[in-house]
Amino acid sequence: MLGGMYWSAGRRQRPQVRVTRALLFRILGYFRPYLGEVSAALFTVAVIAAIGLVPPLLVRAVVDLALPEKDLGLLAVLAVGMVGAPILSGLLGVGQNYLNTRISQRVMFDLRTHLYRHVQSLSLRFFTSVKTGEIMSRLNNDVSGISRVLGETLTQTVAQAFMLLTTLILVFSLDWRLATLSVAMAPIFLAPTRRVGNIRYDLQKETQEKHADLTAIMQETLNISGYILMKSFGRERYEAGRFTEKNRELMAVQVRSSLLGRWFRMLLQVFEALGPALIYLYGGYLVITGGMTLGSVIAFVTLLGRLYGPIGQLANVQIEVMGSLALFHRIFEYLDTEPEIKDLPTAVNLGSTTGRIVFSDVSFEYVPGIRVLDHVSFAAQPGELVALVGPSGAGKTTVTYLIPRFYDVTEGSIEIDGHDLRTVTVSSLHEQIGIVTQETYLFNATVRENLRYANLDATDSAIEEACRLARLEEVVSRMPDGYDTLVGERGYRLSGGEKQRVAIARVLLKDPRVLILDEATSSLDSQTEAQIQEALRPLLTGRTTFAIAHRLSTVLAADKILVLDRGHIVEAGTHAELIANGGLYAELYEIQFKPQSVGDRPLSALEAVAQ
Ligand code: ADP
């Protein structure tokens, strides 16, 4: 699935987009719901373009009609018209802008919602292979980029095209000789414009890249871990040097951009002088020889801007369009990523379960060819506590990922109450499973909101009961606003042990049949440890639990200990049996679980039960 995807490499270059009919139709598809608005906007653009032709014609009428005939009345009417036309087109412009914004914002709204929902449905593998920044960038920058393109480039292009077309029709109907001269001059102007457009595009890309480089250095070194690393290896000067280097490159590009803009403006100025000069020269000759009226020449000069303005803009439209297609392409790339884990059409609702989980000959590979689990088989009976132990990298976490189907097995099968996991709906499977990880993740919200995340319908009394069971009541009562205290980033700071108990309370509220518990490796003081044991007791009862065990109490209480080593179950049994075996478990026990000095602390309730 991931083959041919771009995101795995730190890609900065925009992809070369092939403009296909399918791509264009797909983009147009997003506009289909707003066809009415789109038509209205296009119609307004056409009317504005047509109104723009009126003032030059009025000038011609002043010079050719009102002045020679000394017609003051006509002069007044024409003058009013000169003011009226811009007012009218200005008003229409407001309306058109309103329509544009509505369309582009709605398309962006749809696209963003669609993208968020889709990315949400993707599998864990996607998130482990993409940088978070990359996802954010596509959701934010690319979608906003598209809105800009839709709101400005697209309408501008259509407006310019209308303007060019109407002006061409008018100039040719006024006088074909001057019209031909005007059009013939266009290439002189066009060639440098295109060239400048290309260089400017490259410079813009370069600027973006330099900015990204700078941001990367800042992100890497100006955060807690990066800062500590930099300080501890005394690399401040090295990093400052790297930063200065990139900063200097950015400065150079900016200077070049600015100079280019200036050169281009100079060129335009020359041309702005050259165009009218030639029209006056040739047009004046035609007036002198009697082939043309003075008013027409003046009208022509005025119309010249309406001719070259759009030509200049349209000359570079291809670059803009390619840029925006690239944005769409990047978004479609995500939308086209098939969720790896999804319901089969025949998937059934799991309903309530007893929580019997059976692994049959399960093998698993994250990367094809590299086995992380190899023919793993075991059964967990309802309500059993299964402890997973083994050296780091043995595959314990992987086992716990396979139960909620964060990944599908490569070979073999996993069953819950006799149903292969792949034959039931993912959501009904998740309803049966609760997960408590090492690092408790809390949203930046109140205690109550964080807990209610587990069960949106939970009553306040249910929340309080869960807190009581999780030994959290007292902690909450000490908080400034009780259950309404903001925890997380900018709120009340919870200690590691308290956070774990919030996680426990959260799962208690969900009340799943199967529990996955990844015990924190960090050692806690004995009092906190004891509180967590107490909190865990109601959590473990009545559920099939898979615990990645780091505490003695857990292995002692386990109905079954599975000892994993390099993807194999090398031993299985109770603590007493495995110690008697004198194998890997006995070794691990010595280094990992055995209390440093017996009698260090009183036995916890669970340990007492186990003995
Ligand atoms: P444990 O939890 O026992 O420490 P894990 O289940 O986390 O072990 O990892 C088992 C093996 O799988 C390790 O060799 C690890 O490097 C590899 N592994 C874990 N996650 C990934 C991943 N996303 N992609 C590739 N390999 C992975």
Coordinates of N, CA and C and ligand atoms in Angstrom, one line a residue, residues 125 128 364-367 370-373 390-399 401 407 518 548 564, ligand 1:
R125 N -0.2 2.4 10.9 CA 1.0 2.4 10.1 C 1.3 3.7 9.4
T128 N 2.8 6.1 11.8 CA 4.2 5.9 12.1 C 5.1 6.1 11.0
F364 N 3.7 -11.9 12.4 CA 3.5 -10.5 12.0 C 4.7 -9.9 11.5
E365 N 4.6 -9.1 10.5 CA 5.7 -8.3 9.9 C 5.3 -6.9 9.8
Y366 N 6.1 -5.9 10.3 CA 5.8 -4.5 10.1 C 6.3 -4.2 8.6
V367 N 7.5 -4.7 8.4 CA 8.1 -4.5 7.1 C 8.2 -5.9 6.5
I370 N 10.5 -9.1 7.5 CA 11.1 -9.0 8.8 C 10.1 -9.4 9.9
R371 N 10.2 -10.7 10.3 CA 9.2 -11.2 11.3 C 9.4 -10.7 12.7
V372 N 8.4 -10.1 13.2 CA 8.4 -9.6 14.6 C 7.7 -10.5 15.5
L373 N 6.7 -11.2 15.0 CA 6.1 -12.3 15.8 C 6.1 -13.5 14.9
G390 N 9.4 -10.1 28.7 CA 10.5 -10.4 27.8 C 11.4 -9.2 27.6
P391 N 12.5 -9.4 27.0 CA 13.5 -8.3 26.8 C 12.9 -7.3 25.8
S392 N 13.4 -6.1 25.8 CA 13.0 -5.1 25.0 C 13.1 -5.5 23.5
G393 N 12.1 -5.2 22.7 CA 12.1 -5.6 21.3 C 11.6 -7.0 21.0
A394 N 11.1 -7.7 22.1 CA 10.7 -9.1 21.9 C 9.4 -9.2 21.2
G395 N 8.6 -8.1 21.2 CA 7.3 -8.2 20.5 C 6.1 -8.0 21.4
K396 N 6.3 -7.6 22.6 CA 5.2 -7.5 23.5 C 4.2 -6.4 23.1
T397 N 4.7 -5.3 22.7 CA 3.8 -4.2 22.3 C 3.1 -4.6 21.0
T398 N 3.8 -5.3 20.2 CA 3.2 -5.7 18.9 C 2.0 -6.6 19.2
V399 N 2.1 -7.5 20.2 CA 1.0 -8.4 20.5 C -0.2 -7.6 20.9
Y401 N -0.9 -4.6 20.0 CA -1.4 -3.8 18.9 C -2.4 -4.7 18.0
Y407 N -3.1 -3.3 13.7 CA -2.5 -3.9 12.5 C -3.2 -5.3 12.3
D518 N -0.3 -1.3 29.5 CA 1.2 -1.2 29.3 C 1.7 -0.5 30.6
I548 N 1.6 -5.6 29.7 CA 3.0 -5.6 29.5 C 3.6 -5.3 30.9
L564 N 8.2 -13.7 26.1 CA 8.5 -13.5 24.7 C 10.0 -13.2 24.5
Ligands
ADP1 P1 8.6 -4.8 22.9 O1 7.3 -4.2 23.2 O2 8.7 -6.2 23.4 O3 9.8 -4.0 23.4 P2 7.9 -4.3 20.2 O4 6.7 -5.1 19.9 O5 7.7 -2.8 20.4 O6 8.8 -4.9 21.3 O7 8.8 -4.4 18.9 C1 9.2 -5.7 18.4 C2 10.0 -5.5 17.2 O8 9.3 -4.8 16.2 C3 11.3 -4.6 17.4 O9 12.4 -5.3 16.8 C4 11.0 -3.3 16.8 O10 12.1 -2.7 16.3 C5 10.0 -3.7 15.7 N1 9.1 -2.6 15.4 C6 8.2 -2.0 16.3 N2 7.4 -1.1 15.7 C7 7.8 -1.1 14.4 C8 7.4 -0.3 13.2 N3 6.4 0.6 13.3 N4 8.0 -0.6 12.1 C9 8.9 -1.5 12.0 N5 9.4 -2.2 13.0 C10 8.8 -2.1 14.2

